[in-house]
Amino acid sequence: MRHTLSWRPLDAFCWTAALYTVQFQGEFERTILNDSWLDSPKCRRTPRTHCDLTPDLGSDSDYGVRVRAECGQQVTPWTRLNALFNRRETLLRPLEMAVEAMGDGVRVSFERLPQTASVGITLWRQGQEQEASTVRLEQTPILFTALQEGAVYCVRACTYLDGRPGSAPTDTHCVTIRDHEEPWKKPTAAMVTVVVMAALLFAVFWSVGRCKAEGCHAHFQKEPLPFSLRQPNRPMEQLPYPEQGEICEPITALFLLELT
């Protein structure tokens, strides 16, 4: 709800920079202040060719607006709007909306949402617009969840401000809710696994069939046997052990006699 007045620059040649002044007149100025005009504080002798009148047009009354130019000491006549302006007749423009599919839901966001405005978002499944549901909220983004996978959903929105009629609707955006796991992934993975295993088995059997005795022994060598096991007819030699003498210790025997 910002109201900006714009005008064409001065047509006549001006040897200095042309300066512009904007004035406004509301119902209060016409009836109470004897049909007086007030300067817009932000647009008094400004070199710009536009003026933000939002703080000046602060009520729902009819306003007259006029502008004139100054070139040095010369001043042009006032130029007025063709009709009175009332902010209640302002038409809200549709907002810039972004829609994207996220998992099993749809995320809706807006680039610039006025702080005092609310937005009504309508969601429906493609082909079922008559069953559309509308949500009105003041903050975005919003996420619609638990939607049917593989289906196409469409979104449209309108802006509302202070009970005024809503803005023109945005363009309709449609997105597809994709499956969490793509349906082609499972058969593709199984096919790849079968092909890889078949290739490995073919390589193993081809290697065994082509391998000669000498070649196989050359490529698959075994650890040599110990020398003693390579001559089975040779008697085993007993390993010598050092002989040790028998260890004896003297024992003294005592006999006890009992006298009766």
Short mmCIF file of C-alpha atoms in Angstrom, two decimals:
data_model
loop_
_atom_site.label_atom_id
_atom_site.label_comp_id
_atom_site.label_asym_id
_atom_site.label_seq_id
_atom_site.Cartn_x
_atom_site.Cartn_y
_atom_site.Cartn_z
CA MET A 1 0.00 0.00 0.00
CA ARG A 2 2.56 2.53 -1.10
CA HIS A 3 1.29 5.40 -3.23
CA THR A 4 3.76 7.05 -5.58
CA LEU A 5 3.03 10.02 -7.81
CA SER A 6 5.00 10.22 -11.06
CA TRP A 7 5.13 12.94 -13.74
CA ARG A 8 6.96 13.77 -16.93
CA PRO A 9 9.92 16.14 -16.67
CA LEU A 10 9.65 19.77 -17.76
CA ASP A 11 9.42 20.10 -21.54
CA ALA A 12 10.84 23.63 -21.79
CA PHE A 13 14.58 24.22 -21.71
CA CYS A 14 15.89 25.16 -18.27
CA TRP A 15 19.41 26.49 -17.85
CA THR A 16 19.42 25.19 -14.23
CA ALA A 17 18.14 21.97 -12.73
CA ALA A 18 14.35 21.93 -12.66
CA LEU A 19 12.84 21.55 -9.19
CA TYR A 20 9.40 20.16 -8.47
CA THR A 21 6.95 20.66 -5.60
CA VAL A 22 3.99 18.39 -4.81
CA GLN A 23 0.93 19.41 -2.80
CA PHE A 24 -2.08 17.41 -1.58
CA GLN A 25 -5.56 18.28 -0.32
CA GLY A 26 -7.83 15.98 1.61
CA GLU A 27 -11.29 16.32 3.09
CA PHE A 28 -9.86 17.96 6.21
CA GLU A 29 -8.00 20.59 4.15
CA ARG A 30 -11.09 21.32 2.05
CA THR A 31 -13.61 21.64 4.87
CA ILE A 32 -11.66 22.69 7.95
CA LEU A 33 -8.68 24.54 6.45
CA ASN A 34 -10.74 26.55 3.95
CA ASP A 35 -9.80 24.64 0.79
CA SER A 36 -6.08 24.91 1.46
CA TRP A 37 -3.25 22.78 0.02
CA LEU A 38 -0.33 21.29 1.94
CA ASP A 39 3.18 20.69 0.68
CA SER A 40 4.37 17.10 0.77
CA PRO A 41 7.37 17.23 3.14
CA LYS A 42 9.36 14.75 1.05
CA CYS A 43 8.63 16.43 -2.26
CA ARG A 44 9.30 20.14 -1.76
CA ARG A 45 11.59 21.50 -4.50
CA THR A 46 12.96 18.07 -5.40
CA PRO A 47 14.85 17.29 -8.63
CA ARG A 48 13.16 13.88 -8.91
CA THR A 49 10.14 13.22 -11.10
CA HIS A 50 8.34 11.01 -8.59
CA CYS A 51 7.12 11.38 -5.02
CA ASP A 52 6.11 8.89 -2.33
CA LEU A 53 2.80 10.18 -0.94
CA THR A 54 2.11 7.19 1.34
CA PRO A 55 2.45 9.11 4.65
CA ASP A 56 0.48 12.08 3.27
CA LEU A 57 -2.55 10.09 2.11
CA GLY A 58 -3.19 8.67 5.57
CA SER A 59 -6.99 8.35 5.56
CA ASP A 60 -9.70 6.84 3.40
CA SER A 61 -10.89 10.23 2.14
CA ASP A 62 -10.68 11.67 -1.37
CA TYR A 63 -7.43 13.49 -2.09
CA GLY A 64 -6.48 15.99 -4.73
CA VAL A 65 -2.83 16.03 -5.81
CA ARG A 66 -0.97 18.63 -7.87
CA VAL A 67 2.60 19.38 -8.92
CA ARG A 68 4.50 22.31 -10.46
CA ALA A 69 8.04 22.97 -11.66
CA GLU A 70 10.53 25.75 -10.95
CA CYS A 71 13.22 26.88 -13.39
CA GLY A 72 15.32 29.53 -11.72
CA GLN A 73 12.87 32.38 -10.92
CA GLN A 74 10.16 31.01 -13.22
CA VAL A 75 7.35 28.81 -11.92
CA THR A 76 4.92 26.74 -14.01
CA PRO A 77 1.18 26.51 -13.27
CA TRP A 78 -0.06 23.67 -11.08
CA THR A 79 -0.95 20.42 -12.83
CA ARG A 80 -3.60 18.29 -11.08
CA LEU A 81 -4.69 14.70 -11.32
CA ASN A 82 -7.68 14.15 -13.56
CA ALA A 83 -9.72 12.71 -10.66
CA LEU A 84 -9.55 12.57 -6.90
CA PHE A 85 -7.56 9.70 -5.41
CA ASN A 86 -8.83 7.43 -2.64
CA ARG A 87 -6.64 4.64 -1.32
CA ARG A 88 -9.67 2.39 -0.87
CA GLU A 89 -9.70 2.04 -4.66
CA THR A 90 -6.12 0.79 -4.74
CA LEU A 91 -5.73 -2.52 -6.54
CA LEU A 92 -3.17 -4.80 -4.97
CA ARG A 93 -0.78 -6.37 -7.42
CA PRO A 94 -0.15 -10.12 -7.22
CA LEU A 95 2.98 -11.11 -5.36
CA GLU A 96 5.91 -12.98 -6.83
CA MET A 97 5.38 -16.58 -5.72
CA ALA A 98 7.78 -19.53 -5.75
CA VAL A 99 6.51 -23.13 -5.61
CA GLU A 100 8.68 -26.24 -5.27
CA ALA A 101 8.15 -29.90 -4.41
CA MET A 102 9.88 -31.06 -1.22
CA GLY A 103 9.58 -34.75 -0.33
CA ASP A 104 5.88 -35.55 -0.07
CA GLY A 105 4.85 -31.88 0.09
CA VAL A 106 4.75 -28.52 -1.67
CA ARG A 107 6.60 -25.45 -0.35
CA VAL A 108 5.15 -22.01 -1.19
CA SER A 109 7.08 -18.79 -0.54
CA PHE A 110 6.92 -15.14 -1.55
CA GLU A 111 9.79 -12.80 -2.29
CA ARG A 112 8.32 -9.71 -0.59
CA LEU A 113 5.25 -9.99 1.62
CA PRO A 114 4.03 -6.70 3.22
CA GLN A 115 4.12 -6.78 6.99
CA THR A 116 0.46 -5.76 7.33
CA ALA A 117 -0.83 -8.03 4.60
CA SER A 118 -2.07 -11.59 4.58
CA VAL A 119 -2.07 -14.06 1.75
CA GLY A 120 -4.57 -16.69 0.77
CA ILE A 121 -3.04 -19.80 -0.80
CA THR A 122 -5.24 -22.22 -2.75
CA LEU A 123 -4.00 -25.77 -3.34
CA TRP A 124 -5.63 -28.50 -5.40
CA ARG A 125 -4.76 -31.67 -7.21
CA GLN A 126 -4.65 -31.23 -10.95
CA GLY A 127 -8.03 -31.98 -12.47
CA GLN A 128 -9.82 -31.49 -9.13
CA GLU A 129 -9.94 -27.69 -8.80
CA GLN A 130 -13.51 -27.86 -7.51
CA GLU A 131 -12.13 -29.58 -4.39
CA ALA A 132 -9.45 -26.93 -3.80
CA SER A 133 -8.68 -25.84 -0.22
CA THR A 134 -7.60 -22.30 0.74
CA VAL A 135 -5.34 -21.33 3.64
CA ARG A 136 -5.01 -17.71 4.77
CA LEU A 137 -1.90 -16.73 6.69
CA GLU A 138 0.28 -13.75 7.47
CA GLN A 139 3.71 -15.35 7.28
CA THR A 140 5.37 -17.51 4.70
CA PRO A 141 6.83 -19.85 3.58
CA ILE A 142 4.29 -22.61 4.12
CA LEU A 143 4.71 -26.33 3.51
CA PHE A 144 1.77 -28.54 2.51
CA THR A 145 2.66 -32.13 3.47
CA ALA A 146 1.25 -35.66 3.18
CA LEU A 147 0.41 -35.28 -0.50
CA GLN A 148 0.00 -38.22 -2.85
CA GLU A 149 3.21 -39.34 -4.51
CA GLY A 150 3.27 -39.18 -8.28
CA ALA A 151 0.37 -36.70 -8.40
CA VAL A 152 0.47 -33.14 -9.77
CA TYR A 153 -0.64 -30.31 -7.46
CA CYS A 154 -1.36 -26.70 -8.41
CA VAL A 155 -1.10 -23.53 -6.31
CA ARG A 156 -2.54 -20.02 -6.67
CA ALA A 157 -2.49 -17.08 -4.22
CA CYS A 158 -4.09 -13.68 -3.53
CA THR A 159 -3.03 -10.83 -1.26
CA TYR A 160 -5.33 -9.18 1.31
CA LEU A 161 -4.81 -5.94 3.22
CA ASP A 162 -7.01 -4.30 5.89
CA GLY A 163 -10.20 -5.96 4.74
CA ARG A 164 -9.91 -4.59 1.22
CA PRO A 165 -10.66 -6.70 -1.82
CA GLY A 166 -7.95 -9.18 -2.59
CA SER A 167 -5.36 -8.67 -5.26
CA ALA A 168 -5.50 -10.26 -8.65
CA PRO A 169 -4.54 -13.94 -8.32
CA THR A 170 -1.04 -15.05 -9.14
CA ASP A 171 -0.29 -17.32 -12.04
CA THR A 172 -1.04 -20.97 -11.36
CA HIS A 173 2.05 -23.03 -10.52
CA CYS A 174 1.92 -26.83 -10.78
CA VAL A 175 4.51 -29.31 -9.47
CA THR A 176 4.80 -33.10 -9.38
CA ILE A 177 5.20 -34.95 -6.08
CA ARG A 178 7.90 -37.48 -6.87
CA ASP A 179 8.30 -40.85 -5.20
CA HIS A 180 10.83 -41.04 -2.38
CA GLU A 181 12.59 -43.80 -4.28
CA GLU A 182 12.44 -43.64 -8.05
CA PRO A 183 10.62 -46.72 -9.42
CA TRP A 184 13.34 -47.42 -11.97
CA LYS A 185 16.11 -47.67 -9.37
CA LYS A 186 15.23 -51.15 -8.02
CA PRO A 187 15.08 -53.02 -11.36
CA THR A 188 18.12 -51.15 -12.60
CA ALA A 189 20.15 -52.08 -9.53
CA ALA A 190 19.08 -55.73 -9.80
CA MET A 191 20.00 -55.83 -13.49
CA VAL A 192 23.41 -54.30 -12.84
CA THR A 193 24.07 -56.85 -10.07
CA VAL A 194 23.14 -59.78 -12.33
CA VAL A 195 25.36 -58.50 -15.14
CA VAL A 196 28.34 -58.00 -12.82
CA MET A 197 28.01 -61.47 -11.25
CA ALA A 198 27.66 -63.12 -14.67
CA ALA A 199 30.78 -61.32 -15.88
CA LEU A 200 32.75 -62.47 -12.82
CA LEU A 201 31.64 -66.09 -13.20
CA PHE A 202 32.47 -66.05 -16.90
CA ALA A 203 35.94 -64.67 -16.15
CA VAL A 204 36.58 -67.39 -13.53
CA PHE A 205 35.45 -70.29 -15.73
CA TRP A 206 37.31 -68.90 -18.73
CA SER A 207 40.51 -68.62 -16.69
CA VAL A 208 40.20 -72.20 -15.37
CA GLY A 209 39.50 -73.65 -18.81
CA ARG A 210 42.41 -71.82 -20.44
CA CYS A 211 44.91 -72.52 -17.71
CA LYS A 212 47.49 -75.30 -18.49
CA ALA A 213 49.21 -77.34 -15.83
CA GLU A 214 52.54 -75.52 -16.15
CA GLY A 215 50.88 -72.18 -16.28
CA CYS A 216 48.66 -72.88 -13.32
CA HIS A 217 51.65 -74.08 -11.28
CA ALA A 218 53.51 -70.97 -12.32
CA HIS A 219 50.65 -68.66 -11.30
CA PHE A 220 49.38 -70.59 -8.29
CA GLN A 221 52.52 -71.73 -6.43
CA LYS A 222 52.32 -73.67 -3.20
CA GLU A 223 54.63 -73.45 -0.25
CA PRO A 224 57.41 -76.14 -0.47
CA LEU A 225 57.20 -79.09 1.92
CA PRO A 226 59.84 -79.53 4.63
CA PHE A 227 62.85 -81.68 3.68
CA SER A 228 61.91 -84.50 5.99
CA LEU A 229 58.42 -84.82 4.47
CA ARG A 230 59.70 -84.87 0.91
CA GLN A 231 61.49 -88.33 1.60
CA PRO A 232 58.82 -90.55 3.17
CA ASN A 233 60.93 -93.80 2.93
CA ARG A 234 63.78 -92.40 4.96
CA PRO A 235 63.61 -93.45 8.64
CA MET A 236 63.13 -90.71 11.09
CA GLU A 237 66.27 -89.90 12.99
CA GLN A 238 65.93 -89.78 16.70
CA LEU A 239 67.08 -86.53 18.04
CA PRO A 240 69.81 -86.94 20.62
CA TYR A 241 68.99 -85.96 24.14
CA PRO A 242 71.73 -85.45 26.74
CA GLU A 243 71.92 -88.35 29.24
CA GLN A 244 71.69 -87.50 32.88
CA GLY A 245 72.75 -89.66 35.80
CA GLU A 246 70.31 -90.90 38.37
CA ILE A 247 70.14 -88.60 41.31
CA CYS A 248 70.45 -90.41 44.66
CA GLU A 249 70.43 -89.09 48.21
CA PRO A 250 71.54 -91.06 51.32
CA ILE A 251 68.81 -91.81 53.86
CA THR A 252 69.46 -92.70 57.55
CA ALA A 253 66.98 -95.24 59.01
CA LEU A 254 66.28 -95.31 62.78
CA PHE A 255 64.67 -98.32 64.50
CA LEU A 256 62.77 -97.74 67.73
CA LEU A 257 62.68 -100.58 70.32
CA GLU A 258 60.01 -100.79 72.95
CA LEU A 259 61.08 -102.30 76.34
CA THR A 260 58.45 -104.12 78.43
#
